[in-house]
Amino acid sequence: MKIVLNGETRDVRAETLAELLEECGFTGRVATAVNEDFVPSSLRVAHKLADGDRVEVVAPMQGG
Amino acid sequence: MKTFYGTELPNPLMLGTAQYPSPAILEQAFRDSGAGVATVSLRRESGAGQTFWQMIRELGVLILPNTAGCHTVKEAVTTAHMAREVFETPWIKLELIGHTDSLQPDVFQLVEAARILTEDGFQVFPYTTDDLIVGERLLEAGCEVLMPWGAPIGSGRGLNNEYALRAMRAEFPDVPLVVDAGIGLPSHAAHAIELGYDAVLLNTAVARAGDPVLMAKAMAQATLAGQLAHQADPIEARDMAEPSTPVVGKAFLS
């Protein structure tokens, strides 16, 4: 299915958010949102993705 | 000294982590200044995030994640939730930008987001203007800290409106207050603390200085000088001179 991951359209096999992170190589400390809603890490395994979902994966970064 | 949601800071300097020439210089700036709080952000993961996280943790400072760049309540609230999970802290520097050029906070949305986040257990550090009524509303929304701007972010103009900042200090004597943004020089930082502010939060002034490590030290020393000066109860300014040397007993020589 096609999803938009951090603004880029990707064709993925993953069916859940947890599988998506694994498939796309996110192994570190990240937080996730799907369609602009926060998805806690504890719910990633259960969170089913749908075609066209917009997924954001963010990580610690410098800030002021 | 006032506490920030129950936490006492080692000194009145909160330092940003962006725009340094290198991670090594950032690290040294923190070590040499002794700044006790580091602001951080969240951005799309591109691989660099994990190294940064490791370095920040090793600094052993308190972490204050921000919602920089957010323009809506929804965006800021979602970002805060992501930050709480990633950084494992209820602290959030709530930024809700209302104006592109001045980066002035949208105080209406700010109050709304502060209320939502406080109800959800966050400890909110709102980046706000120096408006007293907005300050009151933020406290009513559950904030226990206020962070009025000194001047627009990154402008280095210092305290644009000392009168308003003084009024804020007088209006909220028991609330921890931080001048956040606009500081360009150690004298600006000292000025804020002399007025009775409990801390300053700055980034650009240090990170973009020719020698960030030296400037970080200068800022730390300035805030400590400001703190001592405030405790020492400074004299009032006056318009006319008043001789400091005793007049009585001067030899009559003319």
Coordinates of C-alpha atoms in Angstrom, one line a residue:
Chain A
M1 CA 0.0 0.0 0.0
K2 CA 1.0 3.6 -0.5
I3 CA 1.6 5.8 2.6
V4 CA 3.2 9.2 3.0
L5 CA 6.2 8.9 5.3
N6 CA 7.7 12.2 6.5
G7 CA 6.3 13.9 3.4
E8 CA 7.5 11.2 0.9
T9 CA 5.2 8.8 -0.8
R10 CA 6.3 5.2 -0.2
D11 CA 5.1 1.8 -1.3
V12 CA 5.3 -0.5 1.7
R13 CA 4.4 -4.0 2.7
A14 CA 3.9 -3.1 6.4
E15 CA 0.3 -3.3 7.7
T16 CA 0.9 -1.8 11.1
L17 CA 2.8 1.2 12.3
A18 CA 5.3 -1.0 14.2
E19 CA 6.0 -3.0 11.0
L20 CA 6.4 0.2 9.0
L21 CA 9.1 1.5 11.4
E22 CA 10.9 -1.8 11.1
E23 CA 10.6 -2.0 7.3
C24 CA 11.9 1.6 7.0
G25 CA 14.8 1.1 9.4
F26 CA 13.8 3.3 12.3
T27 CA 15.5 1.6 15.2
G28 CA 16.3 4.5 17.5
R29 CA 14.3 6.7 19.8
V30 CA 11.4 8.2 17.8
A31 CA 7.9 9.4 18.2
T32 CA 5.1 8.9 15.7
A33 CA 1.9 10.5 14.5
V34 CA -0.5 9.2 11.9
N35 CA -2.8 11.6 10.1
E36 CA -1.7 14.4 12.5
D37 CA -2.6 12.4 15.6
F38 CA 0.0 11.2 18.1
V39 CA 0.3 7.5 18.3
P40 CA 2.1 6.4 21.5
S41 CA 4.8 3.7 21.1
S42 CA 2.7 1.3 23.1
L43 CA 0.0 1.4 20.4
R44 CA 2.2 1.0 17.4
V45 CA 1.8 -2.8 17.2
A46 CA -2.0 -2.5 17.2
H47 CA -2.2 0.5 14.9
K48 CA -3.3 -0.7 11.4
L49 CA -2.3 1.5 8.5
A50 CA -4.6 2.4 5.6
D51 CA -3.7 3.4 2.1
G52 CA -2.9 7.1 1.9
D53 CA -2.1 7.5 5.6
R54 CA 0.3 10.3 6.5
V55 CA 2.9 9.1 8.9
E56 CA 5.3 11.3 10.8
V57 CA 8.4 9.9 12.5
V58 CA 10.4 12.4 14.5
A59 CA 13.5 12.2 16.6
P60 CA 15.5 14.4 19.0
M61 CA 17.0 17.4 17.4
Q62 CA 18.7 20.7 18.4
G63 CA 16.4 23.4 19.4
G64 CA 16.2 26.8 21.0
Chain B
M1 CA 15.2 30.8 44.8
K2 CA 12.0 29.9 43.1
T3 CA 11.5 26.4 41.8
F4 CA 10.3 25.4 38.3
Y5 CA 7.6 22.9 38.9
G6 CA 9.4 21.8 42.1
T7 CA 12.8 21.7 40.5
E8 CA 15.5 24.1 41.6
L9 CA 17.9 25.2 38.9
P10 CA 21.7 25.2 39.5
N11 CA 21.9 28.7 38.0
P12 CA 19.7 31.2 36.1
L13 CA 20.9 30.2 32.6
M14 CA 18.8 28.1 30.2
L15 CA 20.6 27.4 27.0
G16 CA 19.4 26.3 23.5
T17 CA 21.2 23.6 21.6
A18 CA 20.7 24.8 18.0
Q19 CA 23.0 26.5 15.5
Y20 CA 26.4 25.7 17.1
P21 CA 29.3 25.3 14.7
S22 CA 29.8 21.7 16.0
P23 CA 28.5 19.2 18.6
A24 CA 31.8 19.5 20.4
I25 CA 31.4 23.2 20.8
L26 CA 27.9 22.8 21.9
E27 CA 29.0 20.3 24.6
Q28 CA 31.8 22.6 25.7
A29 CA 29.5 25.6 25.9
F30 CA 27.3 23.7 28.3
R31 CA 30.2 22.4 30.4
D32 CA 31.9 25.7 30.7
S33 CA 28.8 27.7 31.5
G34 CA 27.2 25.3 33.8
A35 CA 23.8 25.9 32.2
G36 CA 21.3 23.6 34.0
V37 CA 18.6 23.4 31.3
A38 CA 18.9 22.6 27.6
T39 CA 16.1 23.3 25.1
V40 CA 15.7 20.7 22.4
S41 CA 13.2 20.0 19.6
L42 CA 11.8 17.2 17.5
R43 CA 12.2 17.0 13.8
R44 CA 11.7 14.3 11.1
E45 CA 14.2 11.5 11.8
S46 CA 17.0 11.5 9.3
G47 CA 19.6 9.6 11.2
A48 CA 21.2 12.4 13.2
G49 CA 18.7 12.3 16.0
Q50 CA 20.1 9.4 17.9
T51 CA 23.6 10.8 18.2
F52 CA 22.3 14.1 19.4
W53 CA 20.1 12.4 22.0
Q54 CA 23.1 10.5 23.3
M55 CA 25.1 13.6 23.7
I56 CA 22.4 15.6 25.4
R57 CA 21.8 12.8 27.9
E58 CA 25.5 12.7 28.7
L59 CA 25.5 16.4 29.5
G60 CA 23.4 15.6 32.6
V61 CA 21.2 18.7 32.3
L62 CA 17.5 19.1 32.6
I63 CA 15.8 18.8 29.2
L64 CA 13.2 21.3 28.0
P65 CA 11.6 20.2 24.7
N66 CA 10.0 22.9 22.6
T67 CA 7.1 23.1 20.1
A68 CA 9.1 25.5 17.9
G69 CA 7.5 26.2 14.5
C70 CA 4.0 25.2 15.6
H71 CA 1.2 27.5 14.4
T72 CA -1.9 25.8 15.6
V73 CA -3.1 24.4 19.0
K74 CA -3.5 21.0 17.4
E75 CA 0.0 20.9 16.0
A76 CA 1.5 22.1 19.3
V77 CA -0.4 19.6 21.4
T78 CA 0.6 16.7 19.2
T79 CA 4.2 17.8 19.2
A80 CA 4.1 18.1 23.0
H81 CA 2.9 14.5 23.3
M82 CA 5.6 13.3 21.0
A83 CA 8.2 15.2 22.9
R84 CA 7.0 13.8 26.3
E85 CA 7.4 10.3 25.0
V86 CA 10.8 10.8 23.3
F87 CA 12.4 13.0 26.0
E88 CA 10.7 11.3 29.0
T89 CA 9.8 14.6 30.7
P90 CA 6.5 16.4 31.4
W91 CA 8.3 19.7 30.8
I92 CA 7.3 21.5 27.5
K93 CA 8.4 24.9 26.2
L94 CA 5.1 25.8 24.6
E95 CA 5.7 28.0 21.5
L96 CA 2.8 28.9 19.3
I97 CA 3.9 31.2 16.6
G98 CA 1.5 33.9 15.3
H99 CA 3.6 36.1 13.1
T100 CA 6.1 35.1 10.5
D101 CA 8.5 38.0 10.7
S102 CA 8.5 38.7 14.4
L103 CA 7.8 35.1 15.5
Q104 CA 5.5 36.7 18.0
P105 CA 3.5 34.2 20.0
D106 CA -0.2 33.8 19.1
V107 CA -1.3 34.3 22.7
F108 CA -4.9 33.3 22.2
Q109 CA -3.9 29.8 20.9
L110 CA -1.2 29.7 23.5
V111 CA -3.6 29.9 26.4
E112 CA -5.8 27.3 24.8
A113 CA -3.0 24.9 24.2
A114 CA -1.6 25.5 27.8
R115 CA -5.0 24.5 29.3
I116 CA -5.2 21.3 27.2
L117 CA -1.6 20.3 28.0
T118 CA -1.9 21.1 31.7
E119 CA -5.0 19.0 32.0
D120 CA -3.1 16.2 30.4
G121 CA -0.3 16.4 33.0
F122 CA 2.2 18.5 31.2
Q123 CA 4.3 21.1 33.0
V124 CA 4.1 24.0 30.6
F125 CA 6.7 26.7 30.1
P126 CA 4.8 29.2 27.8
Y127 CA 6.8 31.4 25.5
T128 CA 4.6 34.5 25.7
T129 CA 4.6 38.3 25.3
D130 CA 5.0 40.7 28.2
D131 CA 1.2 41.3 28.4
L132 CA -0.1 41.1 32.0
I133 CA -3.5 39.8 31.1
V134 CA -2.2 37.0 28.9
G135 CA 0.1 36.1 31.8
E136 CA -2.9 35.9 34.1
R137 CA -4.8 33.7 31.7
L138 CA -1.8 31.4 31.4
L139 CA -1.6 31.0 35.1
E140 CA -5.4 30.4 35.2
A141 CA -4.8 27.7 32.5
G142 CA -2.5 26.0 34.9
C143 CA 1.0 27.3 34.0
E144 CA 3.3 27.7 37.0
V145 CA 6.0 29.5 35.0
L146 CA 5.9 32.4 32.5
M147 CA 8.4 33.1 29.8
P148 CA 7.9 36.6 28.3
W149 CA 10.0 37.6 25.4
G150 CA 12.7 40.2 25.7
A151 CA 12.7 40.8 22.0
P152 CA 12.0 38.7 18.9
I153 CA 13.7 35.3 18.7
G154 CA 17.3 35.6 17.4
S155 CA 17.2 39.4 17.2
G156 CA 19.7 40.0 20.0
R157 CA 18.0 43.3 20.8
G158 CA 17.9 42.7 24.5
L159 CA 15.0 43.9 26.7
N160 CA 12.8 45.8 24.2
N161 CA 10.3 46.9 26.9
E162 CA 11.8 47.0 30.3
Y163 CA 8.7 48.8 31.7
A164 CA 6.5 45.8 30.7
L165 CA 8.9 43.3 32.1
R166 CA 9.2 45.2 35.4
A167 CA 5.4 45.4 35.6
M168 CA 5.2 41.6 35.0
R169 CA 7.7 41.0 37.8
A170 CA 5.7 43.2 40.2
E171 CA 2.4 41.7 39.2
F172 CA 3.5 38.1 39.7
P173 CA 5.9 38.2 42.6
D174 CA 5.7 34.5 43.3
V175 CA 5.7 33.1 39.8
P176 CA 9.0 31.9 38.3
L177 CA 9.7 34.2 35.4
V178 CA 12.1 33.7 32.5
V179 CA 13.1 36.2 29.8
D180 CA 13.0 34.0 26.8
A181 CA 14.3 35.2 23.5
G182 CA 16.0 38.4 22.3
I183 CA 19.0 38.3 24.5
G184 CA 22.1 39.3 22.5
L185 CA 24.7 40.3 25.1
P186 CA 25.7 39.3 28.7
S187 CA 24.6 42.8 29.7
H188 CA 21.0 42.0 28.5
A189 CA 21.0 38.8 30.5
A190 CA 22.3 40.6 33.6
H191 CA 19.7 43.3 33.1
A192 CA 16.9 40.7 33.1
I193 CA 18.1 39.1 36.3
E194 CA 18.7 42.4 38.0
L195 CA 15.0 43.1 37.4
G196 CA 14.2 40.0 39.5
Y197 CA 13.7 37.5 36.7
D198 CA 14.5 34.0 37.8
A199 CA 16.3 32.9 34.6
V200 CA 17.0 33.8 31.0
L201 CA 16.7 31.4 28.1
L202 CA 18.9 32.1 25.1
N203 CA 20.4 30.3 22.2
T204 CA 21.5 32.4 19.2
A205 CA 23.6 34.9 21.2
V206 CA 25.8 32.0 22.3
A207 CA 25.6 29.7 19.3
R208 CA 26.3 32.3 16.7
A209 CA 29.0 34.2 18.6
G210 CA 32.5 34.0 17.2
D211 CA 33.5 31.9 20.2
P212 CA 30.3 30.3 21.6
V213 CA 32.1 28.7 24.5
L214 CA 33.5 32.0 25.7
M215 CA 30.1 33.7 25.2
A216 CA 28.4 30.9 27.2
K217 CA 30.7 31.5 30.1
A218 CA 30.1 35.3 29.8
M219 CA 26.4 34.7 29.9
A220 CA 26.6 32.5 32.9
Q221 CA 28.7 35.0 34.8
A222 CA 26.4 37.8 33.8
T223 CA 23.4 36.0 35.2
L224 CA 25.2 35.3 38.4
A225 CA 26.2 39.0 38.7
G226 CA 22.6 39.9 38.0
Q227 CA 21.4 37.6 40.7
L228 CA 23.8 39.0 43.3
A229 CA 22.8 42.6 42.3
H230 CA 19.1 41.8 42.7
Q231 CA 19.7 40.3 46.1
A232 CA 21.8 43.4 47.0
D233 CA 18.8 45.7 46.5
P234 CA 20.2 48.2 43.9
I235 CA 19.8 52.0 44.4
E236 CA 17.2 53.9 42.5
A237 CA 18.4 56.0 39.5
R238 CA 18.1 59.8 39.9
D239 CA 18.3 62.7 37.5
M240 CA 20.8 64.9 39.4
A241 CA 24.2 64.2 40.8
E242 CA 24.6 63.5 44.5
P243 CA 28.2 63.8 45.8
S244 CA 29.5 60.5 47.1
T245 CA 32.4 62.1 48.8
P246 CA 31.4 63.8 52.1
V247 CA 31.0 67.6 51.7
V248 CA 31.4 68.3 55.4
G249 CA 35.0 68.8 56.4
K250 CA 36.3 69.8 53.0
A251 CA 39.3 72.2 53.4
F252 CA 38.4 75.8 52.6
L253 CA 41.0 76.7 49.9
S254 CA 39.4 79.3 47.6

